[in-house]
N, CA, C and O atoms as a Tinker XYZ file with bonds, in Angstrom:
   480  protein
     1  N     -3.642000   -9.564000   11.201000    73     2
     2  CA    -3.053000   -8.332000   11.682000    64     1     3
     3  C     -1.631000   -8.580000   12.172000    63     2     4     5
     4  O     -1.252000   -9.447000   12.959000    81     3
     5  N     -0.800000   -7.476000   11.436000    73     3     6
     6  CA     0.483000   -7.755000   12.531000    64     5     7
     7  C      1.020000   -7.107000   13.709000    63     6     8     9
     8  O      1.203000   -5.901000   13.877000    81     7
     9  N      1.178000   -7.771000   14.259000    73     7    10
    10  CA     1.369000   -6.994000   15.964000    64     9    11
    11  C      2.763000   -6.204000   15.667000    63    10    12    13
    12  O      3.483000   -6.800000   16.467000    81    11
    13  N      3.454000   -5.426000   15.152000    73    11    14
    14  CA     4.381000   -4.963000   15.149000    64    13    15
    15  C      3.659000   -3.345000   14.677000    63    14    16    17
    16  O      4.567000   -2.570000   14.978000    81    15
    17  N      2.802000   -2.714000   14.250000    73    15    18
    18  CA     2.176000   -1.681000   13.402000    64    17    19
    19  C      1.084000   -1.617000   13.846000    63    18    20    21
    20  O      0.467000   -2.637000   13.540000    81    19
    21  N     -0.023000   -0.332000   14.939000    73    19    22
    22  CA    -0.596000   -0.012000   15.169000    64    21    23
    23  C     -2.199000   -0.527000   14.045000    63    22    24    25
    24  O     -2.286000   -0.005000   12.933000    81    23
    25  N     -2.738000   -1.017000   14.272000    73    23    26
    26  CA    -4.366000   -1.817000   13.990000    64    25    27
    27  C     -5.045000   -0.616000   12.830000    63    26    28    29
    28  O     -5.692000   -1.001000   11.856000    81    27
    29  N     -4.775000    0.933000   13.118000    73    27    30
    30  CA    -5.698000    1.749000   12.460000    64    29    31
    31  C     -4.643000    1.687000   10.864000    63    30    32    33
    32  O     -4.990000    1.557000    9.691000    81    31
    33  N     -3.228000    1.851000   11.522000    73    31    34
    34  CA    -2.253000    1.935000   10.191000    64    33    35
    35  C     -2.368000    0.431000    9.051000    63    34    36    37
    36  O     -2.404000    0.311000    7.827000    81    35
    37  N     -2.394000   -0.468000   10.123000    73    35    38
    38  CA    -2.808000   -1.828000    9.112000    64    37    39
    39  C     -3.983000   -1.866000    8.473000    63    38    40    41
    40  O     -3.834000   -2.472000    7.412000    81    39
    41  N     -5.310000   -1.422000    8.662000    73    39    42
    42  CA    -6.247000   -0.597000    7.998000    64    41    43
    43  C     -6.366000   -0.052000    7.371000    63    42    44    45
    44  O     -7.479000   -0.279000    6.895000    81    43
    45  N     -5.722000    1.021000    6.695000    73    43    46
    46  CA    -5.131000    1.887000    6.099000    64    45    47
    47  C     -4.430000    0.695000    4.770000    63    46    48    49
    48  O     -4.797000    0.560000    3.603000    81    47
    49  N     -3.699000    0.223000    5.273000    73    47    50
    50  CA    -2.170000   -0.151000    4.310000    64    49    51
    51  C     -3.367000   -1.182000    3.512000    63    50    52    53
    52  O     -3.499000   -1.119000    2.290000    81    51
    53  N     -4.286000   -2.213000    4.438000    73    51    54
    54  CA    -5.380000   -3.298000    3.639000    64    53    55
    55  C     -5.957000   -2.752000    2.625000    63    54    56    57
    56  O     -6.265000   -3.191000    1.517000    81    55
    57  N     -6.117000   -1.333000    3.327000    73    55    58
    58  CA    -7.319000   -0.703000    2.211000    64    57    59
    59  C     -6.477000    0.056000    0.428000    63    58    60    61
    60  O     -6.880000    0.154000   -0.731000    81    59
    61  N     -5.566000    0.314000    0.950000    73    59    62
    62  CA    -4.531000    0.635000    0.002000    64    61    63
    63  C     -4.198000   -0.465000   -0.991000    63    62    64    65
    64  O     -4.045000   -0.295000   -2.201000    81    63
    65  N     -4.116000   -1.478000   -0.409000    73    63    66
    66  CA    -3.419000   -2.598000   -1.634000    64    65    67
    67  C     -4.777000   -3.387000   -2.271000    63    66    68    69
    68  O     -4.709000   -4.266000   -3.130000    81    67
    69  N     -6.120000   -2.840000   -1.613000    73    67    70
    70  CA    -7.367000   -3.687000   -2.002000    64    69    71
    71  C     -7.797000   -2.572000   -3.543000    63    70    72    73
    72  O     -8.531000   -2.798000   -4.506000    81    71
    73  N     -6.908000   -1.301000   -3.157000    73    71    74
    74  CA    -6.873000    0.200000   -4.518000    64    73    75
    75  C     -5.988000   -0.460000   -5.357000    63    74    76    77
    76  O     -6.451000   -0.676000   -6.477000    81    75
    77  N     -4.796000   -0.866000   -5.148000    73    75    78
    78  CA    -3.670000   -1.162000   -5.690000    64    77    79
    79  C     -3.955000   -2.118000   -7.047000    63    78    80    81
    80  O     -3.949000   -2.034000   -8.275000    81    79
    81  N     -4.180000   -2.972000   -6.092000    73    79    82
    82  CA    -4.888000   -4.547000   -6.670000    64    81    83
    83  C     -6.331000   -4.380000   -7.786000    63    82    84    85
    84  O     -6.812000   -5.122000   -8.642000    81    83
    85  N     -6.576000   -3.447000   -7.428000    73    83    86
    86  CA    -7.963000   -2.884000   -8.155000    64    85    87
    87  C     -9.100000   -3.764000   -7.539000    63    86    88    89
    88  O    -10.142000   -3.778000   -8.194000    81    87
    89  N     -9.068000   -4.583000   -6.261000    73    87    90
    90  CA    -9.998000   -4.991000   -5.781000    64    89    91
    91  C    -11.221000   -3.997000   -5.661000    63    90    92    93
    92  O    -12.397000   -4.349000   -5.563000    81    91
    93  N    -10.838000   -2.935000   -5.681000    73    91    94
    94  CA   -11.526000   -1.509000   -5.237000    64    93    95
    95  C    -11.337000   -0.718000   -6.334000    63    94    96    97
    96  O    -10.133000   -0.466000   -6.380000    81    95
    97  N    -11.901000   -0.210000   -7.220000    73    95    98
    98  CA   -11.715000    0.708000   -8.090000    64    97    99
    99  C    -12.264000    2.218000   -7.896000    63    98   100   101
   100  O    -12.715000    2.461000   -6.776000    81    99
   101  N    -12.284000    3.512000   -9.077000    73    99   102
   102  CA   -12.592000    4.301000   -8.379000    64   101   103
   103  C    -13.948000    4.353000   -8.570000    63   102   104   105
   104  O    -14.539000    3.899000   -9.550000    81   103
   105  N    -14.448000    4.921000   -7.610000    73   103   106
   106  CA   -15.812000    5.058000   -7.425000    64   105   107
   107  C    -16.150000    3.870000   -6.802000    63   106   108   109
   108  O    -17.281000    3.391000   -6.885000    81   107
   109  N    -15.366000    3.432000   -6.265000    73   107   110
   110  CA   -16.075000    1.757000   -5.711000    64   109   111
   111  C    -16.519000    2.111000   -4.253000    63   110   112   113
   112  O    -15.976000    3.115000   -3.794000    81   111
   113  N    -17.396000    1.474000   -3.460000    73   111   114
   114  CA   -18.235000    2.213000   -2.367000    64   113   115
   115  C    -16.694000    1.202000   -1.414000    63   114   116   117
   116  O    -16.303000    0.062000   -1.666000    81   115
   117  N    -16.245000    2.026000   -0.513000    73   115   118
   118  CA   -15.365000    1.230000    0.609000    64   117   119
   119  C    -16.176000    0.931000    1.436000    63   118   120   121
   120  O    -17.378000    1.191000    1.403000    81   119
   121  N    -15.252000    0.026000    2.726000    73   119   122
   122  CA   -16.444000   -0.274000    3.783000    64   121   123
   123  C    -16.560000    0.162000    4.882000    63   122   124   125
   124  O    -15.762000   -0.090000    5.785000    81   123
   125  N    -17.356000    0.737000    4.976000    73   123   126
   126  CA   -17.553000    1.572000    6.164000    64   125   127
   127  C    -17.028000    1.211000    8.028000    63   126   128   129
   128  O    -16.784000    0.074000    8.433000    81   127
   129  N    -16.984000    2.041000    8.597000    73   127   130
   130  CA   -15.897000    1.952000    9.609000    64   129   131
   131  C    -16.373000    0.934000   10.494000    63   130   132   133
   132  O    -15.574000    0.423000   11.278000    81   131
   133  N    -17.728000    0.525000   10.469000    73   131   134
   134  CA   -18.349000   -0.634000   11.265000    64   133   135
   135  C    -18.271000   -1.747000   10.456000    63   134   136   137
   136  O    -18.305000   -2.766000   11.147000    81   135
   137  N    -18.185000   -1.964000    9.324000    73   135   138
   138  CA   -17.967000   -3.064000    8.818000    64   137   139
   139  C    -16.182000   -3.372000    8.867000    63   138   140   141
   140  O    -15.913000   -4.560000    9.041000    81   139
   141  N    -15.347000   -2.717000    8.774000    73   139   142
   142  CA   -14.196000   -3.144000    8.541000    64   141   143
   143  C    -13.972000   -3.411000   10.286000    63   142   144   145
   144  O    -13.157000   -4.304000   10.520000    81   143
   145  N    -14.515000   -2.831000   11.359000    73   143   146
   146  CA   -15.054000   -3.447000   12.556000    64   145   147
   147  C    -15.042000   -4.662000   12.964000    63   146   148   149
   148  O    -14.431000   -5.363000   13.770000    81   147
   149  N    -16.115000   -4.763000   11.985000    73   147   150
   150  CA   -16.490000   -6.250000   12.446000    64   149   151
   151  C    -15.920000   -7.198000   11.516000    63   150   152   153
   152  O    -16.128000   -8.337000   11.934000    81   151
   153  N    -15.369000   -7.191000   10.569000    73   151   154
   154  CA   -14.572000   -8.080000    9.487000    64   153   155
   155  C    -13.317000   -8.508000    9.945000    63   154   156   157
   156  O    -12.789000   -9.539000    9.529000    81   155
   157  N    -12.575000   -7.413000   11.180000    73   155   158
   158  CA   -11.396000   -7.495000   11.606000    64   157   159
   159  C    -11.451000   -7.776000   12.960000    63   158   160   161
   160  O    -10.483000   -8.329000   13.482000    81   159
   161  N    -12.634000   -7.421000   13.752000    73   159   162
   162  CA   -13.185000   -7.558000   14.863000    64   161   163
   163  C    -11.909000   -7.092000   16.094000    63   162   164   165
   164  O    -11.161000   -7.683000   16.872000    81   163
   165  N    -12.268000   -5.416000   15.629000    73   163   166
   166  CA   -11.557000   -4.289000   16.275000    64   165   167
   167  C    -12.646000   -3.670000   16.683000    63   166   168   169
   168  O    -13.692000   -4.303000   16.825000    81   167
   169  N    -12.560000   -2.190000   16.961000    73   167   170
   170  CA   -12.940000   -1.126000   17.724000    64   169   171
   171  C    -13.625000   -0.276000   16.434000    63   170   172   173
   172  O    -12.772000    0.110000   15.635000    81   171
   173  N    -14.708000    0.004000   16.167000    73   171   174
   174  CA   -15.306000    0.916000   14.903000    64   173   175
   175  C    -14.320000    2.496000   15.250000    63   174   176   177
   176  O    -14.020000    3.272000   14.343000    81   175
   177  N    -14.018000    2.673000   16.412000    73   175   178
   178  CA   -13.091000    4.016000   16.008000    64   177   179
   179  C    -11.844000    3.787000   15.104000    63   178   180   181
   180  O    -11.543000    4.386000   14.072000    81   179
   181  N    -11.170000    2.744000   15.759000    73   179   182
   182  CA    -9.657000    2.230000   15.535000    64   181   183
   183  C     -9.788000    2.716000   14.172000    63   182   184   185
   184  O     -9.190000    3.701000   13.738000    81   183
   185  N    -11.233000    1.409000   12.990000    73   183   186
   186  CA   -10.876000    0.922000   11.940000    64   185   187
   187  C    -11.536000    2.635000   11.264000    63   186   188   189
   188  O    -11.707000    2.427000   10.063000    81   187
   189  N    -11.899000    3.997000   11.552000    73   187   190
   190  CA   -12.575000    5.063000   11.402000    64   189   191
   191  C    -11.314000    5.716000   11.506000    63   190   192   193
   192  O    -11.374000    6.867000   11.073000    81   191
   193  N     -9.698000    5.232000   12.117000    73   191   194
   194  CA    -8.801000    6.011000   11.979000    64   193   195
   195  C     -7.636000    5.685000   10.849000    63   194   196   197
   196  O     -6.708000    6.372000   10.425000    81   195
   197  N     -8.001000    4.583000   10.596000    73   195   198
   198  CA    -7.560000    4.184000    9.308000    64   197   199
   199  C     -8.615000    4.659000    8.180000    63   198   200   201
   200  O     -7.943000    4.939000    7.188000    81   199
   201  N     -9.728000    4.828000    7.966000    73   199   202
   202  CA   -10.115000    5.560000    6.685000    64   201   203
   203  C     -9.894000    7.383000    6.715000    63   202   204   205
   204  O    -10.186000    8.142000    5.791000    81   203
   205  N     -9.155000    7.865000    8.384000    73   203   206
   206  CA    -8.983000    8.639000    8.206000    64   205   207
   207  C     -8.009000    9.472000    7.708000    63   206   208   209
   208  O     -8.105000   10.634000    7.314000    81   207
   209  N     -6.682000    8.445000    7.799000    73   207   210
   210  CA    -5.888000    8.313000    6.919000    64   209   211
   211  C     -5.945000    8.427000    5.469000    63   210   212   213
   212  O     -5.123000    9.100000    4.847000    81   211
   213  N     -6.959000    7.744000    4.880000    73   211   214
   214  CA    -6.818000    7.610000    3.373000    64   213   215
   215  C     -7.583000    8.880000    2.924000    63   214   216   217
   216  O     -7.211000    9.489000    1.920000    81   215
   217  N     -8.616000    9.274000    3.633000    73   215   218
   218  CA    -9.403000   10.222000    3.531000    64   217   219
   219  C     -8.671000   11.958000    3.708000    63   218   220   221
   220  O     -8.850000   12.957000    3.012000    81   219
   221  N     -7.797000   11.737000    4.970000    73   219   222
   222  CA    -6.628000   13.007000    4.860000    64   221   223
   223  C     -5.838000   13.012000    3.378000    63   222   224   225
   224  O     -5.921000   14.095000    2.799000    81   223
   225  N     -5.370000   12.363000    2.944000    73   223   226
   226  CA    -4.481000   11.455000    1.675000    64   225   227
   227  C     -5.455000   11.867000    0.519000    63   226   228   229
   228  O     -4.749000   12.099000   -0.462000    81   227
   229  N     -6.601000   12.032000    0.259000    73   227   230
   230  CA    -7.669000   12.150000   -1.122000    64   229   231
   231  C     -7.531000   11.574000   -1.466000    63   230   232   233
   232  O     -7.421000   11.720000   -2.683000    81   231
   233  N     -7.306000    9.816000   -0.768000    73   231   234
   234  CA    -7.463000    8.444000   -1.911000    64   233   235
   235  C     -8.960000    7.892000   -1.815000    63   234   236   237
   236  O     -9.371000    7.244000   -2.777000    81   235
   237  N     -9.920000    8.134000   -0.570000    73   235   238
   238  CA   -11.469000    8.165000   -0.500000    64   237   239
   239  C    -11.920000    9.472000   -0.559000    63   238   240   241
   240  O    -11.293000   10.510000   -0.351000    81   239
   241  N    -13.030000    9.312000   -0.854000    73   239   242
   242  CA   -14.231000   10.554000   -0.390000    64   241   243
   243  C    -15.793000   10.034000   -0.031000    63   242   244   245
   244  O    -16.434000    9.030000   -0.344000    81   243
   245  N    -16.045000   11.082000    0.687000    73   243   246
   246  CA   -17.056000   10.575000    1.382000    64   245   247
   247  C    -18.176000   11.490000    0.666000    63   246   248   249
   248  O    -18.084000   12.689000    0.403000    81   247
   249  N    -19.005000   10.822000    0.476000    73   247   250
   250  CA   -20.779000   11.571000   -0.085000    64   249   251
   251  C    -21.809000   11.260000    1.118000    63   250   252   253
   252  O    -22.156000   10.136000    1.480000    81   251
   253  N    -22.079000   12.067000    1.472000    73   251   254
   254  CA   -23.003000   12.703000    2.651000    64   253   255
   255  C    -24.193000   11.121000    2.524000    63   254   256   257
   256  O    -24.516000   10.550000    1.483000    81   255
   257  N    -24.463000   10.894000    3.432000    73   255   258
   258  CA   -25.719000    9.621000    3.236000    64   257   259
   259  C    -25.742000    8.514000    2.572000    63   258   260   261
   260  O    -26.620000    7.654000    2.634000    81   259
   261  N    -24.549000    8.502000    1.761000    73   259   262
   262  CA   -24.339000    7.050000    0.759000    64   261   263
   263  C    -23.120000    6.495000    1.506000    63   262   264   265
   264  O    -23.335000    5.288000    1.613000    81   263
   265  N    -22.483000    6.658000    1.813000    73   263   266
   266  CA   -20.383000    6.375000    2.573000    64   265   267
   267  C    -19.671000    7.090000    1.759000    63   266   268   269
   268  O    -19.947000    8.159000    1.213000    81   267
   269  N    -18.242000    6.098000    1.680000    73   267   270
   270  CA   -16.929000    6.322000    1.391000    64   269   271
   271  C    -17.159000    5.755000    0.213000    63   270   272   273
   272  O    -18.018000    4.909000   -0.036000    81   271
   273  N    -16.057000    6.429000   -0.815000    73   271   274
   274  CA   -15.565000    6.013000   -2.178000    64   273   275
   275  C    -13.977000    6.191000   -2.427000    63   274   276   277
   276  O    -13.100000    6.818000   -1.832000    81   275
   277  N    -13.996000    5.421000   -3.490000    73   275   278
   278  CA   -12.631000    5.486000   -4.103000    64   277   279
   279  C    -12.325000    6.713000   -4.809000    63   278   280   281
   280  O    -13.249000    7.154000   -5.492000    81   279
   281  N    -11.448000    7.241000   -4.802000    73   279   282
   282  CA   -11.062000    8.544000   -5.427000    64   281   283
   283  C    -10.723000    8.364000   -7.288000    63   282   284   285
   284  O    -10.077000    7.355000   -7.571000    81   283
   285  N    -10.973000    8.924000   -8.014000    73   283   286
   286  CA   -10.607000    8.583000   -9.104000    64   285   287
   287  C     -8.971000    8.390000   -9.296000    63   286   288   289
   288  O     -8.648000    7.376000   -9.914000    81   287
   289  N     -8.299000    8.936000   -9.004000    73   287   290
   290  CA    -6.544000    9.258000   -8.942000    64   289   291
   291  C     -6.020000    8.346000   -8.010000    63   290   292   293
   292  O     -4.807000    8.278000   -7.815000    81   291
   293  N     -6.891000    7.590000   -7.375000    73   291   294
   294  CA    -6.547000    6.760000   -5.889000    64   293   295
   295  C     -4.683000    5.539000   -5.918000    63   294   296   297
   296  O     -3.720000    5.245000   -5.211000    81   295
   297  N     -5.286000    5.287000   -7.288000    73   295   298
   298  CA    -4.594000    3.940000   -7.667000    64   297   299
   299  C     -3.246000    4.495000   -8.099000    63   298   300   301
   300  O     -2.172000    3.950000   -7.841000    81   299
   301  N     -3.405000    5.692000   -8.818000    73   299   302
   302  CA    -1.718000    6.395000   -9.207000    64   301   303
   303  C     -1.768000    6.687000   -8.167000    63   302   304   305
   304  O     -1.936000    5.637000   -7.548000    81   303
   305  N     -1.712000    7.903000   -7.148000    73   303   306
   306  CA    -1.498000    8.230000   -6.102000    64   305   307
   307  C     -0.403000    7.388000   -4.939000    63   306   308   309
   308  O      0.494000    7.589000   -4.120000    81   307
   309  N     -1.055000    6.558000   -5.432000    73   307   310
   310  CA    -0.803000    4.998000   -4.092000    64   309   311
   311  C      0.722000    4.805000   -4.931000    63   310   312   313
   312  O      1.780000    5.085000   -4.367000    81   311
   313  N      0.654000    4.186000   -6.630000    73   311   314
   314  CA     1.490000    3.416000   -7.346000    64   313   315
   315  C      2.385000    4.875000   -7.188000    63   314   316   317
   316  O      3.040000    4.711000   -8.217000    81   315
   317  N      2.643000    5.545000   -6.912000    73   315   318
   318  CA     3.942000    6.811000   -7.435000    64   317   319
   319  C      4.005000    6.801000   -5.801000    63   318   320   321
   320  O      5.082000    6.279000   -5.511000    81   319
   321  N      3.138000    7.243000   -4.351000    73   319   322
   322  CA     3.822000    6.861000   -3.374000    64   321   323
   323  C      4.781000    5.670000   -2.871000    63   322   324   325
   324  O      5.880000    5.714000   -2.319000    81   323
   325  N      4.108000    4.776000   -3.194000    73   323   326
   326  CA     4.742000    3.181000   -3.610000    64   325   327
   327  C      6.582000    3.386000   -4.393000    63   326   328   329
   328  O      7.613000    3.274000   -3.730000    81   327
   329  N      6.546000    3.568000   -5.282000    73   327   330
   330  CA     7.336000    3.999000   -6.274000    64   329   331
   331  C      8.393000    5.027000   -5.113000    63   330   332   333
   332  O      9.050000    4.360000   -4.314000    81   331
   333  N      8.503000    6.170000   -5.054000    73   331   334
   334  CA     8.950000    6.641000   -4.548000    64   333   335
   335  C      9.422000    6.566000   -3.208000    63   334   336   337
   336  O     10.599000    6.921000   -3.150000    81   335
   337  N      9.006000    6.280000   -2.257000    73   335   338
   338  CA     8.747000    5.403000   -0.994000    64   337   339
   339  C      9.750000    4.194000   -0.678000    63   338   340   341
   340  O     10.711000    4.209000    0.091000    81   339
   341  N      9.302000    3.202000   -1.429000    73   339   342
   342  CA     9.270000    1.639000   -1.262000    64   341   343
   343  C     10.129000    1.571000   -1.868000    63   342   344   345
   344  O     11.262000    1.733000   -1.415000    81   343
   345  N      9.853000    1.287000   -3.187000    73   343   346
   346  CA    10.979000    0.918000   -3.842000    64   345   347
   347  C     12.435000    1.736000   -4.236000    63   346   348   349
   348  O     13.131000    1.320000   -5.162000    81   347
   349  N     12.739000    2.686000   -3.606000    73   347   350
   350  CA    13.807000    3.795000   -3.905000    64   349   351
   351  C     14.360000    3.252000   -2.305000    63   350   352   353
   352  O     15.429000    2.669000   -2.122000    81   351
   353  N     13.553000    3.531000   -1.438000    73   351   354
   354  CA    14.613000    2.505000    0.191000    64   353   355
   355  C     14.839000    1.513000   -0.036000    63   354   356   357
   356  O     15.882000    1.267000    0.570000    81   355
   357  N     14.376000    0.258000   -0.825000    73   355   358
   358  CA    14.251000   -1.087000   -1.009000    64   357   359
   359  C     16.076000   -0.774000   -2.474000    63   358   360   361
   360  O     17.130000   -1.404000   -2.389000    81   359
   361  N     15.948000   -0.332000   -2.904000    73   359   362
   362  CA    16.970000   -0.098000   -4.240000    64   361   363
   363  C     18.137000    0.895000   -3.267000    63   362   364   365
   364  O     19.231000    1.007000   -3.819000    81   363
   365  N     18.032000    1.444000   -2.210000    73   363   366
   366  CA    18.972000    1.963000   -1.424000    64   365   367
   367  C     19.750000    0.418000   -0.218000    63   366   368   369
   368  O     20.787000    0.152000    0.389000    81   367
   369  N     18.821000    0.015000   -0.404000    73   367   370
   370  CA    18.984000   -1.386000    1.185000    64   369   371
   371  C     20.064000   -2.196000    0.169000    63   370   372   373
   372  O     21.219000   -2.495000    0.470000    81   371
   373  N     19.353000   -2.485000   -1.172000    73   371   374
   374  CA    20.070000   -3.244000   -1.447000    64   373   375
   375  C     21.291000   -3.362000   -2.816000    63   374   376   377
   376  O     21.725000   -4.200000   -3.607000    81   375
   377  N     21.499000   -1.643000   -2.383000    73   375   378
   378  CA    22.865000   -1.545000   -2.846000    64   377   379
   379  C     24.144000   -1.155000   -1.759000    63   378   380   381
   380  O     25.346000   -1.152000   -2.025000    81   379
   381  N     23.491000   -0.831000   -0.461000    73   379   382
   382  CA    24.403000   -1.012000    0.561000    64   381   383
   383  C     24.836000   -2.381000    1.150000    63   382   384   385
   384  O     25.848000   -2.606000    1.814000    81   383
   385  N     23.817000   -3.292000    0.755000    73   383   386
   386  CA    24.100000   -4.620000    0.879000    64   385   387
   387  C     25.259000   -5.343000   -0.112000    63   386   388   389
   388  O     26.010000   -6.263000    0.211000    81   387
   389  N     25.174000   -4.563000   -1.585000    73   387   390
   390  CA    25.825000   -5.339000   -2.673000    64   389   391
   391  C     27.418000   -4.905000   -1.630000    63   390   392   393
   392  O     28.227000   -5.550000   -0.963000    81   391
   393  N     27.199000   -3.373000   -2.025000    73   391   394
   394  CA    28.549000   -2.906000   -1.741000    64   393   395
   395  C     29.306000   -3.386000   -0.320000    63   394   396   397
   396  O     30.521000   -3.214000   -0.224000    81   395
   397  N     28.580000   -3.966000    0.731000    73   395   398
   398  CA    28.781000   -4.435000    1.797000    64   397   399
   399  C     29.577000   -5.849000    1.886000    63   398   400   401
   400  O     30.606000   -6.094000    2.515000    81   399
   401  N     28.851000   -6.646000    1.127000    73   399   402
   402  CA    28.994000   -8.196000    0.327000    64   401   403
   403  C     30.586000   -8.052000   -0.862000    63   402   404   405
   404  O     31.396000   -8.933000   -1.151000    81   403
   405  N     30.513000   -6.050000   -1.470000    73   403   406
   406  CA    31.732000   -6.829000   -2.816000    64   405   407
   407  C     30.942000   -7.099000   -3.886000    63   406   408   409
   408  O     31.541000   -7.714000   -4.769000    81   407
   409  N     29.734000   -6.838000   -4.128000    73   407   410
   410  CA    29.192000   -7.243000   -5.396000    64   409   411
   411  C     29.542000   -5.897000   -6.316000    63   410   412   413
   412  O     29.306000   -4.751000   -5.935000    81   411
   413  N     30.083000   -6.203000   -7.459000    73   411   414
   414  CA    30.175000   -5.035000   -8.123000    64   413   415
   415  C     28.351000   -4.710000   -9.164000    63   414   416   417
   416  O     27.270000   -5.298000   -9.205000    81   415
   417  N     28.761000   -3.851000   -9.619000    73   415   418
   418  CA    27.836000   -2.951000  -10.265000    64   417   419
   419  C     27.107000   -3.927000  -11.287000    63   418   420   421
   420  O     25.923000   -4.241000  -11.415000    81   419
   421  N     28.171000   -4.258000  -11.912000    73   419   422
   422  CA    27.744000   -4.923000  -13.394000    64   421   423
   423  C     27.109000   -6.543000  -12.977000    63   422   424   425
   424  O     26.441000   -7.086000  -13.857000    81   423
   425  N     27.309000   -7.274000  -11.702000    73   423   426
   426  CA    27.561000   -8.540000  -10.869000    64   425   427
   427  C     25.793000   -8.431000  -10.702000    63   426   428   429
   428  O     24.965000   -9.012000  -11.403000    81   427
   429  N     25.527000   -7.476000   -9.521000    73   427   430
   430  CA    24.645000   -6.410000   -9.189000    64   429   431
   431  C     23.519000   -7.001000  -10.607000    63   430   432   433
   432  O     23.093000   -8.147000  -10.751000    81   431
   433  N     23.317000   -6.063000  -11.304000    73   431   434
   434  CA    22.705000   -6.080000  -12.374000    64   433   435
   435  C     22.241000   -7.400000  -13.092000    63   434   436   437
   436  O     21.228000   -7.641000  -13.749000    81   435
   437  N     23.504000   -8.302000  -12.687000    73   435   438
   438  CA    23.013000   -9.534000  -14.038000    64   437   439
   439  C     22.363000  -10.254000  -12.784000    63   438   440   441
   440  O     21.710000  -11.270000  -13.021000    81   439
   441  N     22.456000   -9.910000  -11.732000    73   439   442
   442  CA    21.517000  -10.962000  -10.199000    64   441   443
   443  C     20.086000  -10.618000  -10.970000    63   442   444   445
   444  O     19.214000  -11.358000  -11.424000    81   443
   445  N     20.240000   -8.983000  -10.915000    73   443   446
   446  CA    18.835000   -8.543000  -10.768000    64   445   447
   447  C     17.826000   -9.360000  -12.360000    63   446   448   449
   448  O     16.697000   -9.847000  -12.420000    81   447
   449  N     18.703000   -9.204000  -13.216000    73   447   450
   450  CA    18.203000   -9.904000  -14.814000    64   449   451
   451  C     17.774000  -11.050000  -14.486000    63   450   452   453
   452  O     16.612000  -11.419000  -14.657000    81   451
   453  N     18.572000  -11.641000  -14.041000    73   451   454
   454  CA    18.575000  -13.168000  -13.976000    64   453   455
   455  C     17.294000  -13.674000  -12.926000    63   454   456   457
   456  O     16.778000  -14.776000  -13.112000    81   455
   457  N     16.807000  -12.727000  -11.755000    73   455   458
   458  CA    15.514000  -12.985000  -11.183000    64   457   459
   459  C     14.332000  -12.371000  -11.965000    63   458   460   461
   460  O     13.268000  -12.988000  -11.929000    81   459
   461  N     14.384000  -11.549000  -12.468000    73   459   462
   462  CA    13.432000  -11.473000  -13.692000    64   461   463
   463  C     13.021000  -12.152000  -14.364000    63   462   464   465
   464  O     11.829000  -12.457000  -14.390000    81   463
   465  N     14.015000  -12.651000  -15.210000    73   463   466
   466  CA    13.807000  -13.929000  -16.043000    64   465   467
   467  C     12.878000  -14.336000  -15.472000    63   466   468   469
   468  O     11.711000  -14.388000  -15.861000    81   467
   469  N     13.474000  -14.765000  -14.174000    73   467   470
   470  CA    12.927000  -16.588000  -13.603000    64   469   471
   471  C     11.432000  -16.091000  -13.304000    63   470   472   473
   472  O     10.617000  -16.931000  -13.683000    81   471
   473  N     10.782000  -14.817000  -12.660000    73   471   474
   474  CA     9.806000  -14.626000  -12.485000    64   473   475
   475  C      8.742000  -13.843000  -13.648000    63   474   476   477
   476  O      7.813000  -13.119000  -13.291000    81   475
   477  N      9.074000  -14.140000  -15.094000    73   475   478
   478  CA     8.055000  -13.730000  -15.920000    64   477   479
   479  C      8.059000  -15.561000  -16.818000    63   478   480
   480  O      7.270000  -15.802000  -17.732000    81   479
């Protein structure tokens, strides 16, 4: 856990990248608010306000007597918040950085190629 981000939101974000990752697919049963409880060994409300999150969101649903599930749409949902979100501030940070530094446009670009490369 990181101490900088409220325990229910880090809950939330675990359970998101376990969708992401497809650790969790849809229809996959999540874990219920006493188990992610005791796995993290928090408060069963805390970790009940993080599925309430995902559950406000329609990335779980809940079926009466069985638990929580994965939403079918869960994984786009997440990847286009992600997308939009993340990487559009992350592509804003670090073109105020280029332009901050003097990196031109075209400079810019062959950085970005050139770490590609190296990471496929």
């Amino acid at each position: 856990m990181d101490g900088d981000k409220p325990i229910y939101i880090q809950i939330a974000e675990w359970l998101e990248k376990e969708i992401i990752d497809e650790t969790l697919k849809a229809d996959d049963k999540v874990h219920s608010q006493y188990q992610l409880a005791e796995l993290f060994n928090i408060n069963p409300a805390t970790a009940g306000k993080g599925l309430t999150i995902l559950l406000d969101a329609e990335l779980i649903y809940k079926k009466r007597g069985l638990g929580t599930f994965v939403s079918a749409d869960a994984r786009e949902k997440l990847l286009a918040k992600r997308k939009d979100r993340t990487l559009h501030r992350l592509v804003r940070e670090l073109l105020d950085e280029a332009k901050l530094l003097g990196i031109a446009d075209e400079q810019l670009f062959q950085i970005i190629q050139a770490e590609r490369k190296e990471r496929t």
